[in-house]
Amino acid sequence: MDGRELVRSVWVFGRVRGPRALRSVWRHRRADAAGLPRRGPERARVPGRVVGVEPLPGGGIVRFARSELRVCVTGGAAVFWGWDGAEPSPSYALAGEVPEPDARVVLEPDTGDGWRVVAERVTVAVSRNGAVEVRTPGGVVLRRELPPRWWEPVDGGGARWVQRSEVPADARFFGLGGRSAGPRLPDGTYRLWNTDPRGTFGPGTDPLYITMPVQWVVADAGAHLAFYDSTWDGRVTLREGEEGAGSGHDRPGLSEVRMSGGPLRCWVVVGSPARIAHGWTQLTGAPAVPPSWALGPQHARWGFGSAEEVRRVVAGYRERGLPLSALHLDIDHYDGHRVFTVDRERFPDLPGLAAELREQGVRLVSIVDPAVKAEPGGAVYEGGARVGARGAFVRDARGQVVRGVVWPGECVYPDFTDPAVREWWGGLYGERLEQGFSGVWHDMNEPVSFAPFGDMTLPRSARHALEGRGGDHREAHNVYGLAMARAGYEGLARLRPRERPFLFSRSGWAGMQRYGGTWSGDVATGWPGLRASLALVLGLGLCGVPYSGPDVGGFDGHPSPELYLRWFQLGAWLPLFRTHAAIDAGRREPWEFGPKVLEYARAALEERERLRPYFVTLARLARLTGAPYVRPLWWTAPEDRLLRDCEDAFLLGDALLVAPVLVRGAERRAVRLPRGHWYDMATGQVYEGPGQVLVEAPLSRVPVLVRAGAVVPVRGEDGAVQLEVWAPAPGRSGGGLTVRDVGDGWEQAEVERYVSRWEGDEVRVERVTDQGVVAVGPEEVRVRGLGGWS
């Protein structure tokens, strides 16, 4: 345990009853000692030499002396392979039915006694020793998987395995879930085990709450996504390659995935970043669309303390003319921290408070933790005990209910991998709706059991249903938060069928976007924490989770006015815009940091509200295409090496480039531009990319640049949607997409496509429809940037 971990342990341990936590740790270790099989001697195995093949739709089976490999290319050009009989399902990541194989694919002999699967957009070559290469149609190698290795207990049991891969020397790695050291992942080892980091975290903390074996690789040869579909504990070691100078040889980049169990199966999606995102979404499910109010500014605090304090904060926003869409109540509003209860003394009429705030345009959002206080007579505890034949709660190998320590004290944990438990738990959200809440946020769902040392989670021997297959916590841990999100989302959809649920979760796994979004968790207050906030949002977006954001201002500590403002300005351009802080970390209302910060924060809030139609559009497009709202600068030009290395700016949709200020005292900053012409939104100055420019970044704003020709939906002065078009470069055209808000129900929204072009001395905007091109009236359009070309 290093010094940082010790500090975190004291931070957590000091907030709960020490003896209880120690007893919980002792019980968990005793359960593991009795319930986990001893591995004993192991036998190593590799595939051996190829001995035969069996053609199948989409590919076939390649048999080796000691293993077999199934390769299949789907109709969407995603590649699947699985060793030793591993199939695409069952899988917590995949949504619905497994994609159909591509009937046009051919399995044919390759050089060196190998075989290859040839599809329209990808070729998969299998060597005689079990190496797997993913190639472009032109034969360029994107990824080479070396023959895997398994270690199997001599006395029987599940195998652990390692898969080493080579990628081009110029490649850069991204993804792996929510990583604070990114978005480009530096050389190192990353653990695949969802973890509460014992307090706050910064860029050097790993792992965090959401880990995924989802790896993006971006190189000159092309981009691809690789997903190793095993939920077990694992480690990914990355090492970037090095290009040979002169006549020297290239050293390829390396990826090593070590899993403690589970099947060795992999999905690879190749193509442009947009095509990869769409293919990944087809596999794992379309992102849930948040209700439109959830795209506005939100405020939270651990420790509002009373209904009157909530009213005071909301009144503070209203009196200062600051927009506010939602206010979040943390665990302090519960009765003794017990989930699905209310402290009636401090919140005597919570439904009345919720109705009062809703009349002012402010929704209430409730925290929900999975841990249930183990108290005889407790409604949730007793109700869970009656679910099914064995009750709803996780048990150990001896059949005893597992107990841990969380905020309410001694707790038990629902087994969300059991469909009956998910249905029961989802029904409990009716109490939250009756209290007037409009949405929920899941916390502490890695899951957490407080401990002064070691993993703050359940014993690895704890038993789970795993959809009827049965297994232990080693397999269930990483999907616990995902399954809880499913329970909550489906429950809310049943209870309030005419409204889309609003749910975001601290923990999750691949596919969690089907049920909502996430947030940074307890990011440390400080400039490094500000930088980590951006890394998390970008990395999660690439892994298929487009709706996320940080605790603006940091979770702990007391940010300086400058740090708070720069964090606030960044948050205003991210999907989930929420201030939040710990109970002892001071306030996060903008007026608490002085009149200048209040003035500049108001400008950021007003711009966020003006661009609400653009965020609505991005949310709908994310569901349709899988493209995240927030994208790395290389999104449209992955071949640009300088953009691949840029980590301090991002694209917001196709139209905007946001360059936040991430260092103290900066009032100007360098911005790396993709190809094209870009306007400074504040000054109207035009810059040409690719290249790097120096732009002004006064304390009053962060630099935002707009692509020339972009058509951006904004909120006009009358509240209606207006099209803001930025003049194309002379002789060029532009365009954009708009999806109008159709309410918070399940209605399908229409995607409107617009083009912009010069006609004489004027810029015209036209809508492209199935019936042809229709001119847009000048009352619906605001043209900007005309002076930039004079």
mmCIF file of C-alpha atoms in Angstrom, residues 521-696:
data_model
loop_
_atom_site.group_PDB
_atom_site.id
_atom_site.type_symbol
_atom_site.label_atom_id
_atom_site.label_comp_id
_atom_site.label_asym_id
_atom_site.label_seq_id
_atom_site.Cartn_x
_atom_site.Cartn_y
_atom_site.Cartn_z
ATOM 1 C CA GLY A 521 -17.016 9.929 -9.797
ATOM 2 C CA ASP A 522 -14.973 11.568 -7.049
ATOM 3 C CA VAL A 523 -12.407 13.469 -9.107
ATOM 4 C CA ALA A 524 -9.898 15.377 -6.971
ATOM 5 C CA THR A 525 -10.100 19.146 -6.789
ATOM 6 C CA GLY A 526 -7.070 20.601 -8.559
ATOM 7 C CA TRP A 527 -5.739 21.341 -12.014
ATOM 8 C CA PRO A 528 -4.737 17.687 -12.582
ATOM 9 C CA GLY A 529 -8.309 16.658 -11.725
ATOM 10 C CA LEU A 530 -9.614 19.138 -14.282
ATOM 11 C CA ARG A 531 -7.445 17.524 -16.973
ATOM 12 C CA ALA A 532 -8.515 14.038 -15.864
ATOM 13 C CA SER A 533 -12.167 15.081 -16.250
ATOM 14 C CA LEU A 534 -11.705 15.641 -19.975
ATOM 15 C CA ALA A 535 -9.766 12.390 -20.405
ATOM 16 C CA LEU A 536 -12.605 10.406 -18.838
ATOM 17 C CA VAL A 537 -15.333 11.897 -21.028
ATOM 18 C CA LEU A 538 -13.350 11.334 -24.227
ATOM 19 C CA GLY A 539 -12.384 7.765 -23.324
ATOM 20 C CA LEU A 540 -15.895 6.766 -22.289
ATOM 21 C CA GLY A 541 -17.349 8.241 -25.477
ATOM 22 C CA LEU A 542 -15.033 6.077 -27.574
ATOM 23 C CA CYS A 543 -16.198 3.034 -25.587
ATOM 24 C CA GLY A 544 -19.806 3.729 -26.515
ATOM 25 C CA VAL A 545 -20.957 5.837 -23.538
ATOM 26 C CA PRO A 546 -21.653 9.298 -25.004
ATOM 27 C CA TYR A 547 -23.440 10.926 -22.031
ATOM 28 C CA SER A 548 -21.022 11.744 -19.224
ATOM 29 C CA GLY A 549 -19.377 14.608 -17.369
ATOM 30 C CA PRO A 550 -17.347 15.414 -14.254
ATOM 31 C CA ASP A 551 -18.058 16.822 -10.813
ATOM 32 C CA VAL A 552 -17.527 20.449 -11.799
ATOM 33 C CA GLY A 553 -15.098 22.014 -9.341
ATOM 34 C CA GLY A 554 -13.865 18.626 -8.137
ATOM 35 C CA PHE A 555 -15.424 16.459 -5.461
ATOM 36 C CA ASP A 556 -13.195 17.337 -2.524
ATOM 37 C CA GLY A 557 -11.296 20.389 -1.368
ATOM 38 C CA HIS A 558 -11.887 24.047 -2.070
ATOM 39 C CA PRO A 559 -11.148 25.163 -5.626
ATOM 40 C CA SER A 560 -9.757 28.611 -6.221
ATOM 41 C CA PRO A 561 -12.076 30.970 -8.108
ATOM 42 C CA GLU A 562 -9.985 30.543 -11.246
ATOM 43 C CA LEU A 563 -9.972 26.739 -11.073
ATOM 44 C CA TYR A 564 -13.701 26.621 -10.395
ATOM 45 C CA LEU A 565 -14.439 28.918 -13.323
ATOM 46 C CA ARG A 566 -12.264 27.002 -15.790
ATOM 47 C CA TRP A 567 -13.908 23.758 -14.674
ATOM 48 C CA PHE A 568 -17.329 25.357 -15.009
ATOM 49 C CA GLN A 569 -16.485 26.544 -18.510
ATOM 50 C CA LEU A 570 -15.341 23.060 -19.512
ATOM 51 C CA GLY A 571 -18.463 21.473 -18.025
ATOM 52 C CA ALA A 572 -20.694 23.800 -20.028
ATOM 53 C CA TRP A 573 -19.472 22.105 -23.222
ATOM 54 C CA LEU A 574 -19.781 18.503 -21.990
ATOM 55 C CA PRO A 575 -22.912 16.296 -22.229
ATOM 56 C CA LEU A 576 -23.599 16.025 -18.468
ATOM 57 C CA PHE A 577 -23.099 19.481 -16.944
ATOM 58 C CA ARG A 578 -23.262 19.089 -13.161
ATOM 59 C CA THR A 579 -21.619 20.743 -10.192
ATOM 60 C CA HIS A 580 -21.112 18.430 -7.220
ATOM 61 C CA ALA A 581 -19.018 18.293 -4.052
ATOM 62 C CA ALA A 582 -18.445 16.344 -0.867
ATOM 63 C CA ILE A 583 -20.121 17.211 2.399
ATOM 64 C CA ASP A 584 -17.001 18.948 3.733
ATOM 65 C CA ALA A 585 -15.775 20.516 0.478
ATOM 66 C CA GLY A 586 -17.637 23.801 0.543
ATOM 67 C CA ARG A 587 -20.225 25.046 -1.888
ATOM 68 C CA ARG A 588 -20.229 24.912 -5.680
ATOM 69 C CA GLU A 589 -22.789 27.626 -6.492
ATOM 70 C CA PRO A 590 -21.284 30.177 -8.921
ATOM 71 C CA TRP A 591 -21.978 33.166 -6.669
ATOM 72 C CA GLU A 592 -19.849 31.705 -3.882
ATOM 73 C CA PHE A 593 -16.675 32.552 -5.848
ATOM 74 C CA GLY A 594 -17.086 36.299 -6.247
ATOM 75 C CA PRO A 595 -18.820 38.694 -8.665
ATOM 76 C CA LYS A 596 -16.377 38.192 -11.542
ATOM 77 C CA VAL A 597 -16.737 34.417 -11.494
ATOM 78 C CA LEU A 598 -20.510 34.830 -11.272
ATOM 79 C CA GLU A 599 -20.511 37.070 -14.342
ATOM 80 C CA TYR A 600 -18.406 34.682 -16.410
ATOM 81 C CA ALA A 601 -20.283 31.602 -15.178
ATOM 82 C CA ARG A 602 -23.545 33.270 -16.226
ATOM 83 C CA ALA A 603 -22.139 33.725 -19.720
ATOM 84 C CA ALA A 604 -21.210 30.017 -19.860
ATOM 85 C CA LEU A 605 -24.685 28.997 -18.668
ATOM 86 C CA GLU A 606 -26.406 31.250 -21.173
ATOM 87 C CA GLU A 607 -24.323 29.872 -24.026
ATOM 88 C CA ARG A 608 -25.125 26.327 -22.933
ATOM 89 C CA GLU A 609 -28.825 27.159 -22.980
ATOM 90 C CA ARG A 610 -28.515 28.875 -26.359
ATOM 91 C CA LEU A 611 -26.956 25.705 -27.746
ATOM 92 C CA ARG A 612 -29.485 23.343 -26.135
ATOM 93 C CA PRO A 613 -30.972 22.441 -29.560
ATOM 94 C CA TYR A 614 -27.482 21.408 -30.693
ATOM 95 C CA PHE A 615 -27.105 19.127 -27.649
ATOM 96 C CA VAL A 616 -30.554 17.654 -28.362
ATOM 97 C CA THR A 617 -29.368 16.953 -31.902
ATOM 98 C CA LEU A 618 -26.153 15.315 -30.691
ATOM 99 C CA ALA A 619 -28.098 13.104 -28.269
ATOM 100 C CA ARG A 620 -30.392 11.858 -31.021
ATOM 101 C CA LEU A 621 -27.517 11.336 -33.467
ATOM 102 C CA ALA A 622 -25.598 9.385 -30.837
ATOM 103 C CA ARG A 623 -28.499 6.953 -30.644
ATOM 104 C CA LEU A 624 -28.754 6.660 -34.424
ATOM 105 C CA THR A 625 -25.058 6.467 -35.278
ATOM 106 C CA GLY A 626 -23.129 5.714 -32.073
ATOM 107 C CA ALA A 627 -21.007 8.845 -32.530
ATOM 108 C CA PRO A 628 -20.267 10.462 -29.139
ATOM 109 C CA TYR A 629 -21.106 14.104 -28.536
ATOM 110 C CA VAL A 630 -17.501 14.740 -27.448
ATOM 111 C CA ARG A 631 -14.900 13.424 -29.906
ATOM 112 C CA PRO A 632 -11.112 13.508 -30.105
ATOM 113 C CA LEU A 633 -9.657 15.906 -32.648
ATOM 114 C CA TRP A 634 -8.586 13.015 -34.890
ATOM 115 C CA TRP A 635 -12.193 11.863 -35.346
ATOM 116 C CA THR A 636 -12.452 13.061 -38.959
ATOM 117 C CA ALA A 637 -8.728 12.713 -39.754
ATOM 118 C CA PRO A 638 -7.268 9.672 -37.967
ATOM 119 C CA GLU A 639 -4.325 9.736 -40.358
ATOM 120 C CA ASP A 640 -3.133 13.074 -38.894
ATOM 121 C CA ARG A 641 -0.484 12.091 -36.334
ATOM 122 C CA LEU A 642 -0.439 15.488 -34.643
ATOM 123 C CA LEU A 643 -4.163 15.287 -33.992
ATOM 124 C CA ARG A 644 -3.757 11.778 -32.547
ATOM 125 C CA ASP A 645 -1.381 13.204 -29.962
ATOM 126 C CA CYS A 646 -3.583 16.190 -29.011
ATOM 127 C CA GLU A 647 -5.229 15.667 -25.598
ATOM 128 C CA ASP A 648 -6.295 19.147 -24.476
ATOM 129 C CA ALA A 649 -9.112 19.942 -26.931
ATOM 130 C CA PHE A 650 -12.071 18.145 -28.473
ATOM 131 C CA LEU A 651 -14.725 18.255 -31.141
ATOM 132 C CA LEU A 652 -18.323 18.742 -30.018
ATOM 133 C CA GLY A 653 -20.236 17.108 -32.837
ATOM 134 C CA ASP A 654 -19.153 17.942 -36.357
ATOM 135 C CA ALA A 655 -19.387 21.703 -36.012
ATOM 136 C CA LEU A 656 -17.498 22.876 -32.902
ATOM 137 C CA LEU A 657 -13.956 22.612 -31.577
ATOM 138 C CA VAL A 658 -13.623 23.385 -27.867
ATOM 139 C CA ALA A 659 -10.216 24.244 -26.392
ATOM 140 C CA PRO A 660 -10.631 24.407 -22.582
ATOM 141 C CA VAL A 661 -8.079 26.060 -20.355
ATOM 142 C CA LEU A 662 -6.477 23.344 -18.231
ATOM 143 C CA VAL A 663 -3.567 25.210 -16.626
ATOM 144 C CA ARG A 664 -3.425 27.975 -14.034
ATOM 145 C CA GLY A 665 -3.015 31.568 -15.187
ATOM 146 C CA ALA A 666 -3.386 30.992 -18.930
ATOM 147 C CA GLU A 667 -5.098 33.728 -20.933
ATOM 148 C CA ARG A 668 -4.137 32.420 -24.352
ATOM 149 C CA ARG A 669 -3.414 28.951 -25.608
ATOM 150 C CA ALA A 670 -2.278 26.978 -28.642
ATOM 151 C CA VAL A 671 -4.952 25.048 -30.507
ATOM 152 C CA ARG A 672 -4.299 22.258 -32.987
ATOM 153 C CA LEU A 673 -6.725 22.513 -35.911
ATOM 154 C CA PRO A 674 -7.987 19.762 -38.218
ATOM 155 C CA ARG A 675 -8.168 20.460 -41.926
ATOM 156 C CA GLY A 676 -10.536 23.210 -43.049
ATOM 157 C CA HIS A 677 -11.390 26.796 -42.121
ATOM 158 C CA TRP A 678 -12.423 27.590 -38.548
ATOM 159 C CA TYR A 679 -14.000 30.677 -36.983
ATOM 160 C CA ASP A 680 -13.287 31.872 -33.471
ATOM 161 C CA MET A 681 -16.854 31.965 -32.160
ATOM 162 C CA ALA A 682 -16.175 35.019 -29.995
ATOM 163 C CA THR A 683 -14.117 37.202 -32.347
ATOM 164 C CA GLY A 684 -15.098 35.931 -35.799
ATOM 165 C CA GLN A 685 -11.457 35.562 -36.818
ATOM 166 C CA VAL A 686 -10.837 32.838 -39.399
ATOM 167 C CA TYR A 687 -8.059 30.250 -39.104
ATOM 168 C CA GLU A 688 -7.020 27.635 -41.626
ATOM 169 C CA GLY A 689 -6.089 24.095 -40.737
ATOM 170 C CA PRO A 690 -4.355 21.747 -40.484
ATOM 171 C CA GLY A 691 -1.934 23.499 -38.221
ATOM 172 C CA GLN A 692 -1.545 25.122 -34.838
ATOM 173 C CA VAL A 693 -2.742 28.606 -33.945
ATOM 174 C CA LEU A 694 -2.500 30.770 -30.845
ATOM 175 C CA VAL A 695 -5.867 32.070 -29.651
ATOM 176 C CA GLU A 696 -7.016 34.335 -26.874
#
